C-alpha positions as semicolon CSV with decimal commas, in nm:
position;residue;x (nm);y (nm);z (nm)
1;M;15,460;6,994;4,376
2;A;15,529;7,380;4,382
3;A;15,587;7,496;4,736
4;E;15,322;7,779;4,731
5;R;15,070;7,538;4,607
6;L;15,136;7,277;4,847
7;R;15,128;7,570;5,126
8;G;14,797;7,662;5,002
9;R;14,680;7,295;5,014
10;V;14,775;7,240;5,385
11;S;14,650;7,569;5,500
12;G;14,322;7,517;5,324
13;A;14,306;7,166;5,490
14;F;14,345;7,298;5,812
15;K;14,101;7,571;5,805
16;M;13,839;7,299;5,691
17;H;13,875;7,160;6,020
18;G;13,884;7,509;6,227
19;L;14,244;7,542;6,254
20;L;14,482;7,814;6,191
21;L;14,873;7,759;6,134
22;R;15,129;7,973;6,255
23;A;15,347;8,135;5,976
24;D;15,672;7,919;6,104
25;A;15,428;7,600;6,149
26;I;15,326;7,604;5,802
27;K;15,680;7,649;5,669
28;Y;15,789;7,341;5,869
29;L;15,475;7,167;5,718
30;T;15,535;7,265;5,353
31;E;15,932;7,167;5,378
32;A;15,810;6,817;5,555
33;L;15,561;6,734;5,309
34;Q;15,750;6,850;4,996
35;A;15,898;6,474;4,929
36;V;15,545;6,311;4,942
37;S;15,385;6,205;4,626
38;E;15,087;6,352;4,493
39;A;14,867;6,015;4,543
40;E;14,952;5,998;4,936
41;L;14,947;6,379;5,001
42;E;14,577;6,390;5,107
43;D;14,574;6,102;5,328
44;M;14,910;6,216;5,509
45;I;14,752;6,584;5,586
46;E;14,453;6,406;5,708
47;N;14,657;6,184;5,946
48;I;14,870;6,510;6,044
49;I;14,551;6,686;6,129
50;D;14,392;6,367;6,335
51;A;14,731;6,381;6,505
52;V;14,725;6,756;6,571
53;E;14,324;6,718;6,705
54;K;14,418;6,462;6,941
55;Q;14,658;6,688;7,144
56;P;14,517;6,928;7,411
57;L;14,481;7,228;7,225
58;S;14,410;7,537;7,408
59;C;14,304;7,748;7,112
60;N;14,270;7,715;6,710
61;M;14,587;7,868;6,616
62;I;14,825;7,575;6,590
63;E;15,226;7,609;6,705
64;R;15,522;7,478;6,498
65;S;15,577;7,261;6,825
66;T;15,231;7,068;6,792
67;V;15,316;7,019;6,423
68;E;15,628;6,880;6,483
69;A;15,465;6,624;6,726
70;A;15,227;6,523;6,495
71;V;15,467;6,468;6,183
72;L;15,673;6,265;6,439
73;E;15,353;6,046;6,517
74;C;15,264;6,014;6,164
75;S;15,611;5,893;6,055
76;Q;15,595;5,542;6,196
77;S;15,854;5,335;6,040
78;L;15,820;4,963;5,925
79;D;15,995;4,815;6,240
80;E;15,732;5,016;6,462
81;T;15,458;4,851;6,234
82;I;15,597;4,497;6,304
83;V;15,561;4,583;6,691
84;H;15,194;4,645;6,624
85;I;15,096;4,292;6,476
86;F;14,999;4,130;6,785
87;N;14,930;4,292;7,116
88;I;14,765;4,172;7,434
89;I;14,571;4,476;7,599
90;G;14,469;4,471;7,975
91;A;14,140;4,609;8,069
92;F;14,323;4,878;8,280
93;D;14,528;4,977;7,989
94;I;14,254;5,066;7,758
95;P;14,209;5,438;7,686
96;H;13,932;5,608;7,823
97;F;13,736;5,847;7,610
98;I;13,445;6,084;7,706
99;Y;13,180;6,205;7,476
100;N;13,165;6,559;7,458
101;S;12,789;6,684;7,319
102;E;12,923;7,024;7,220
103;R;13,204;6,937;7,001
104;K;13,009;6,601;6,903
105;K;13,353;6,403;6,920
106;F;13,510;6,155;7,158
107;L;13,769;6,317;7,355
108;P;14,081;6,126;7,564
109;L;14,036;6,176;7,957
110;S;14,344;6,388;7,968
111;M;14,154;6,678;7,767
112;T;13,853;6,682;8,008
113;S;13,824;6,800;8,367
114;H;13,768;6,427;8,493
115;P;13,983;6,284;8,730
116;A;14,218;5,981;8,678
117;P;13,989;5,636;8,723
118;N;14,025;5,480;9,075
119;V;13,877;5,150;9,205
120;F;13,755;5,334;9,505
121;G;13,490;5,505;9,321
122;S;13,305;5,808;9,439
123;A;12,917;5,866;9,394
124;K;12,998;6,073;9,090
125;D;13,170;5,798;8,939
126;K;12,864;5,594;8,984
127;A;12,640;5,858;8,822
128;E;12,880;5,919;8,524
129;L;12,855;5,547;8,464
130;F;12,517;5,563;8,339
131;R;12,553;5,901;8,187
132;E;12,804;5,775;7,963
133;R;12,635;5,452;7,862
134;Y;12,330;5,656;7,794
135;V;12,520;5,942;7,584
136;I;12,727;5,697;7,371
137;L;12,400;5,529;7,270
138;Q;12,222;5,857;7,217
139;Q;12,465;5,997;6,946
140;R;12,469;5,668;6,777
141;T;12,101;5,680;6,767
142;H;12,046;6,010;6,643
143;R;12,282;5,955;6,361
144;H;12,082;5,635;6,241
145;E;11,911;5,679;5,913
146;L;11,573;5,651;6,085
147;F;11,621;5,954;6,329
148;T;11,803;6,179;6,116
149;P;11,613;6,493;5,959
150;S;11,506;6,441;5,615
151;A;11,689;6,676;5,367
152;V;11,486;7,006;5,245
153;G;11,314;6,889;4,924
154;T;11,260;6,534;4,999
155;H;10,939;6,338;4,920
156;P;10,670;6,385;5,205
157;D;10,660;5,974;5,203
158;E;11,031;5,965;5,310
159;S;10,981;6,237;5,565
160;Q;10,708;6,036;5,731
161;S;10,896;5,745;5,737
162;K;11,179;5,918;5,999
163;F;11,114;5,933;6,389
164;Q;11,212;6,188;6,652
165;L;11,334;6,111;6,964
166;K;11,178;6,264;7,270
167;T;11,329;6,316;7,599
168;I;11,127;6,209;7,937
169;E;11,147;6,576;8,045
170;T;10,901;6,650;7,707
171;L;10,665;6,423;7,871
172;L;10,629;6,568;8,181
173;G;10,596;6,896;8,063
174;N;10,263;6,794;7,889
175;S;9,929;6,797;8,071
176;A;9,721;6,633;7,790
177;R;9,767;6,290;7,579
178;V;10,103;6,251;7,393
179;G;10,060;6,029;7,139
180;E;10,296;5,825;6,891
181;V;10,621;5,912;7,093
182;I;10,961;5,751;7,090
183;V;11,191;5,760;7,422
184;L;11,532;5,657;7,472
185;G;11,590;5,550;7,827
186;M;11,715;5,268;8,083
187;I;11,454;5,078;8,206
188;T;11,460;5,044;8,593
189;Q;11,249;4,921;8,896
190;L;11,220;5,192;9,150
191;K;10,936;5,008;9,314
192;E;10,853;4,663;9,356
193;G;10,651;4,532;9,076
194;K;10,656;4,849;8,893
195;F;10,895;4,937;8,595
196;F;11,009;5,305;8,478
197;L;11,199;5,472;8,218
198;E;11,486;5,716;8,314
199;D;11,687;5,943;8,112
200;P;11,905;6,235;8,228
201;T;11,638;6,463;8,199
202;G;11,387;6,262;8,429
203;V;11,185;5,963;8,515
204;V;10,832;5,806;8,446
205;Q;10,635;5,510;8,505
206;L;10,592;5,269;8,225
207;D;10,261;5,045;8,152
208;L;10,424;4,742;7,962
209;S;10,089;4,567;7,952
210;E;10,026;4,624;7,586
211;A;10,357;4,618;7,450
212;I;10,226;4,464;7,105
213;S;10,210;4,697;6,822
214;F;10,431;4,990;6,739
215;M;10,277;5,293;6,899
216;C;10,337;5,424;7,255
217;W;10,142;5,698;7,417
218;Y;10,166;5,914;7,745
219;E;9,889;5,994;7,974
220;D;9,804;6,053;8,312
221;G;10,161;6,064;8,413
222;I;10,214;5,699;8,288
223;F;10,395;5,625;7,961
224;H;10,232;5,324;7,766
225;V;10,428;5,141;7,591
226;S;10,315;4,913;7,288
227;A;10,635;4,832;7,178
228;F;10,985;4,860;7,312
229;G;11,338;4,742;7,180
230;F;11,682;4,815;7,154
231;P;11,877;5,150;7,034
232;P;11,989;5,061;6,619
233;T;12,348;4,899;6,608
234;E;12,596;5,039;6,382
235;P;12,877;4,893;6,219
236;S;13,239;4,946;6,280
237;A;13,335;5,130;5,969
238;T;13,022;5,374;6,000
239;T;13,160;5,490;6,373
240;R;13,519;5,525;6,227
241;A;13,426;5,725;5,928
242;Y;13,255;5,981;6,183
243;Y;13,524;5,992;6,415
244;G;13,849;5,896;6,213
245;N;14,172;5,696;6,314
246;T;14,126;5,772;6,662
247;N;14,233;5,466;6,862
248;F;13,948;5,370;7,076
249;F;14,067;5,004;7,097
250;G;14,414;5,069;7,281
251;G;14,726;4,905;7,202
252;P;15,083;5,063;7,115
253;S;14,978;5,230;6,782
254;S;14,867;5,606;6,812
255;A;14,620;5,573;6,540
256;S;14,344;5,281;6,457
257;V;14,513;5,004;6,330
258;K;14,251;4,968;6,077
259;A;14,427;5,239;5,882
260;S;14,743;5,067;5,827
261;A;14,772;4,928;5,467
262;K;15,071;4,757;5,564
263;L;14,905;4,569;5,859
264;K;14,623;4,482;5,624
265;Q;14,857;4,323;5,382
266;L;15,041;4,113;5,668
267;E;14,716;3,986;5,801
268;E;14,579;3,855;5,438
269;E;14,938;3,740;5,343
270;N;14,951;3,527;5,681
271;E;14,706;3,261;5,593
272;D;14,857;2,980;5,876
273;A;14,765;3,231;6,179
274;M;14,494;3,069;6,396
275;F;14,362;3,145;6,749
276;V;14,250;2,843;6,943
277;F;13,984;2,960;7,216
278;L;13,910;2,708;7,541
279;S;13,705;2,815;7,801
280;D;13,662;2,651;8,158
281;V;14,039;2,480;8,160
282;W;14,001;2,290;8,459
283;L;14,364;2,212;8,506
284;D;14,285;1,984;8,851
285;Q;14,140;1,748;8,618
286;V;14,315;1,444;8,495
287;E;14,107;1,417;8,200
288;V;14,144;1,779;8,090
289;L;14,515;1,750;8,103
290;E;14,502;1,450;7,888
291;K;14,271;1,616;7,649
292;L;14,513;1,914;7,619
293;R;14,786;1,664;7,562
294;I;14,583;1,517;7,254
295;M;14,539;1,891;7,130
296;F;14,900;1,985;7,161
297;S;14,992;1,674;6,960
298;G;14,735;1,742;6,680
299;Y;14,879;2,101;6,642
300;S;15,241;2,027;6,686
301;S;15,266;2,006;6,301
302;M;15,143;2,355;6,253
303;P;15,152;2,539;6,611
304;P;14,900;2,809;6,628
305;T;14,970;3,165;6,664
306;C;14,811;3,167;6,991
307;F;14,641;2,954;7,246
308;F;14,353;3,151;7,471
309;F;14,287;2,967;7,782
310;C;13,988;3,107;7,981
311;G;13,936;3,017;8,354
312;N;13,792;2,902;8,560
313;F;14,110;2,710;8,596
314;S;14,012;2,483;8,893
315;S;13,677;2,273;8,901
316;A;13,638;2,311;9,315
317;P;13,754;2,650;9,304
318;Y;13,716;2,725;9,674
319;G;13,909;2,616;10,001
320;K;14,234;2,680;10,183
321;N;14,432;2,495;9,917
322;Q;14,310;2,642;9,625
323;I;14,614;2,826;9,543
324;H;14,869;2,593;9,597
325;S;14,670;2,341;9,394
326;L;14,643;2,582;9,119
327;K;15,007;2,644;9,113
328;G;15,044;2,282;9,090
329;S;14,786;2,259;8,796
330;L;14,974;2,511;8,601
331;K;15,314;2,317;8,650
332;A;15,140;2,019;8,502
333;L;15,061;2,211;8,191
334;A;15,361;2,369;8,173
335;D;15,524;2,021;8,171
336;I;15,309;1,920;7,879
337;I;15,362;2,223;7,690
338;C;15,740;2,126;7,684
339;E;15,651;1,801;7,546
340;Y;15,624;1,963;7,229
341;P;15,888;2,208;7,143
342;S;15,740;2,331;6,798
343;I;15,435;2,451;7,004
344;H;15,670;2,561;7,314
345;Q;15,872;2,784;7,074
346;S;15,614;2,892;6,820
347;S;15,282;2,964;7,007
348;R;15,196;3,212;7,265
349;F;14,959;3,131;7,562
350;V;14,734;3,369;7,712
351;F;14,519;3,308;8,047
352;V;14,199;3,508;8,114
353;P;14,080;3,450;8,480
354;G;13,732;3,333;8,526
355;P;13,457;3,447;8,830
356;E;13,569;3,156;9,036
357;D;13,972;3,199;9,004
358;P;14,161;3,331;9,309
359;G;14,144;3,730;9,303
360;P;13,988;4,019;9,504
361;S;13,627;3,981;9,410
362;C;13,378;3,912;9,133
363;I;13,376;4,269;9,036
364;L;13,446;4,363;8,675
365;P;13,711;4,426;8,508
366;R;13,900;4,119;8,694
367;P;14,287;4,157;8,727
368;P;14,520;3,889;8,606
369;L;14,642;3,588;8,842
370;T;14,872;3,700;9,082
371;E;15,261;3,681;8,998
372;N;15,308;3,445;9,301
373;I;15,069;3,185;9,130
374;T;15,197;3,218;8,784
375;E;15,562;3,291;8,842
376;E;15,691;2,913;8,785
377;F;15,493;2,864;8,450
378;R;15,616;3,166;8,313
379;E;15,946;3,060;8,378
380;Q;15,898;2,763;8,160
381;V;15,676;2,882;7,923
382;P;15,802;3,286;7,815
383;F;15,550;3,298;7,524
384;S;15,268;3,327;7,813
385;V;15,058;3,627;7,926
386;F;14,842;3,638;8,197
387;T;14,583;3,900;8,173
388;T;14,275;4,094;8,266
389;N;13,895;3,989;8,217
390;P;13,777;4,139;8,008
391;C;14,093;4,176;7,780
392;R;14,169;4,286;7,407
393;V;14,375;4,154;7,157
394;Q;14,488;4,342;6,829
395;Y;14,611;4,142;6,565
396;C;14,719;4,329;6,236
397;T;14,412;4,516;6,176
398;Q;14,168;4,322;6,381
399;E;14,035;4,411;6,700
400;I;13,907;4,115;6,930
401;I;13,752;4,115;7,277
402;I;13,771;3,815;7,505
403;F;13,547;3,822;7,791
404;R;13,496;3,523;8,052
405;E;13,159;3,539;8,232
406;D;12,850;3,328;8,260
407;L;12,647;3,610;8,118
408;V;12,364;3,420;7,887
409;N;12,201;3,281;8,220
410;K;12,204;3,590;8,389
411;M;12,042;3,788;8,105
412;C;11,804;3,528;8,095
413;R;11,702;3,529;8,453
414;N;11,674;3,927;8,456
415;C;11,521;4,022;8,104
416;V;11,216;4,230;8,112
417;R;11,019;4,011;7,839
418;F;11,150;3,670;7,777
419;P;11,224;3,593;7,381
420;S;10,933;3,423;7,215
421;S;11,182;3,186;7,066
422;N;11,386;2,999;7,320
423;M;11,579;2,815;7,056
424;D;11,732;3,125;6,935
425;I;11,871;3,250;7,248
426;P;12,229;3,298;7,107
427;N;12,097;3,540;6,840
428;H;11,916;3,725;7,109
429;F;12,211;3,747;7,326
430;V;12,456;3,874;7,073
431;K;12,193;4,120;6,950
432;T;12,174;4,277;7,318
433;I;12,504;4,317;7,363
434;L;12,586;4,482;7,034
435;S;12,286;4,730;7,051
436;Q;12,402;4,807;7,440
437;G;12,746;4,879;7,291
438;H;12,851;4,727;7,655
439;L;12,946;4,378;7,778
440;T;12,712;4,373;8,053
441;P;12,420;4,563;8,027
442;L;12,289;4,435;8,356
443;P;12,192;4,621;8,712
444;L;12,542;4,648;8,880
445;Y;12,371;4,433;9,174
446;V;12,367;4,177;8,918
447;S;12,692;4,204;8,773
448;P;12,886;4,458;8,946
449;V;13,151;4,681;8,813
450;Y;13,433;4,936;8,912
451;W;13,243;5,237;8,884
452;A;13,520;5,431;8,739
453;Y;13,630;5,176;8,501
454;D;13,301;5,092;8,336
455;Y;13,440;5,208;7,991
456;T;13,682;4,929;7,993
457;L;13,366;4,704;7,930
458;R;13,224;4,891;7,644
459;A;13,186;4,706;7,287
460;Y;13,207;5,041;7,098
461;P;13,294;5,111;6,825
462;L;13,239;4,738;6,752
463;P;13,525;4,518;6,725
464;D;13,600;4,232;6,469
465;V;13,544;3,939;6,692
466;I;13,361;3,926;7,070
467;V;13,472;3,585;7,250
468;F;13,209;3,509;7,500
469;A;13,372;3,236;7,714
470;D;13,018;3,141;7,838
471;K;12,944;2,786;7,996
472;Y;12,638;2,826;7,771
473;D;12,632;2,568;7,447
474;P;12,892;2,665;7,220
475;F;12,755;2,914;6,912
476;T;12,898;3,160;6,650
477;V;12,683;3,432;6,533
478;T;12,735;3,738;6,315
479;N;12,581;4,055;6,348
480;T;12,655;4,398;6,232
481;D;13,000;4,309;6,081
482;C;13,088;4,156;6,413
483;L;13,169;3,798;6,492
484;C;13,067;3,656;6,812
485;I;13,210;3,320;6,937
486;N;13,143;3,125;7,239
487;P;13,355;2,824;7,300
488;G;13,134;2,668;7,544
489;S;13,267;2,482;7,845
490;F;13,561;2,266;7,753
491;P;13,480;1,981;8,001
492;R;13,070;2,013;7,999
493;S;13,054;2,037;7,612
494;G;13,255;1,723;7,530
495;F;13,580;1,860;7,490
496;S;13,493;2,126;7,220
497;F;13,682;2,448;7,136
498;K;13,691;2,696;6,870
499;V;13,937;2,790;6,627
500;F;13,951;3,109;6,466
501;Y;14,138;3,225;6,137
502;P;14,195;3,582;6,112
503;S;14,321;3,586;5,734
504;N;13,941;3,513;5,625
505;K;13,743;3,548;5,938
506;T;13,609;3,202;5,948
507;V;13,575;3,004;6,258
508;E;13,585;2,606;6,297
509;D;13,427;2,381;6,581
510;R;13,666;2,113;6,717
């Protein structure tokens, strides 16, 4: 392509994003893109612009040094791609993005005035926890087709099918009755036996006695609710179409792995890849170890890519001998693994701690088991990783969240209105998690969280797979293109477990 024409295309693309290039920057870019084919040029320019926007910019005038850094980031070699095939991401390594309402985009923590997170959070961190949860759901809901304003000239019937979100401040400012109103907020109990709805603008008492039909009204200081539900979910593809290739998930890749054609090809070609998920692996039980030996024997001819073992790792978790006992149990597991050289050499082993395993507390996210407990096991089984709870797994272009918590029972005990269909609890549970965009949408006294690290429990954008390692009965549910798996308790469910095949996104019960 002629240099002058290429220069115009580059300059025009940056202007479309509100950015201007200095003369030396546009000269450098023109030379760097000269060898790129016409078919790949547009994508390459967009990738460079995305990389530029991720950097801390003081103004819209882009210097050459900024462009050079962006080009270097986009010029990833095949060797770097191979590094990105399989990664375990601990909760404390997840990138923190904060939604900016003025710019209508997520900004990395480094581009904001927020301090670095600390486990000893301040009162401001607690307030930000709820504000961030709310803002994420608000921007997602506003973008849903039911809440977007109708285009000029559309049919009147189409305009009538649209809804508009109101704030609590709007209700409190009206002395007359306000009918047929929809409000997005958090249900709280500020007084015993009474529910309130809260958002950043205020709080209003709720009357839930007639929550049947879809109509709500506000009168005499009380919001009379006829129906309440969750914010609409949003597929991952929709979120990424809006926010580009930002890597919300974490891992070594600077951009979202969803954009990598090489990784997608590797994922589809590797049909033998499989992940095995087990929960409540009680290593102090002889019967559990025997069942694991049988499982390894069955897989020895075709070793899985990875075994994911979720705690609790002891059936009797408390007592002064717990740590000593757990070290001995891990040693016994390592000896069994070494009996099968093909699995020992080919498979990886990931350990996610449970709520009753040795650790600082039951507050989430939980750090991994300490090194003094796992040292001997790691020496015997080098391809093992002891990670946090929750943790994230990136395999090629797929994103997987693993969370070990007995959450179903907690949510059933603390729900405002219990589902009418008791047999369909897994579907209700999955819909709740995905709609809230959070792994623990519960009061902090029920499921405590390190305030400054609440972002590590987000399920937004939706991943490809969420593994809920819960003691509830095993289930497999798909909602909004997100596959949700619960392998169940290994010893309590007849030693059953789940096997996931990434190439075709299928799950087998074993």
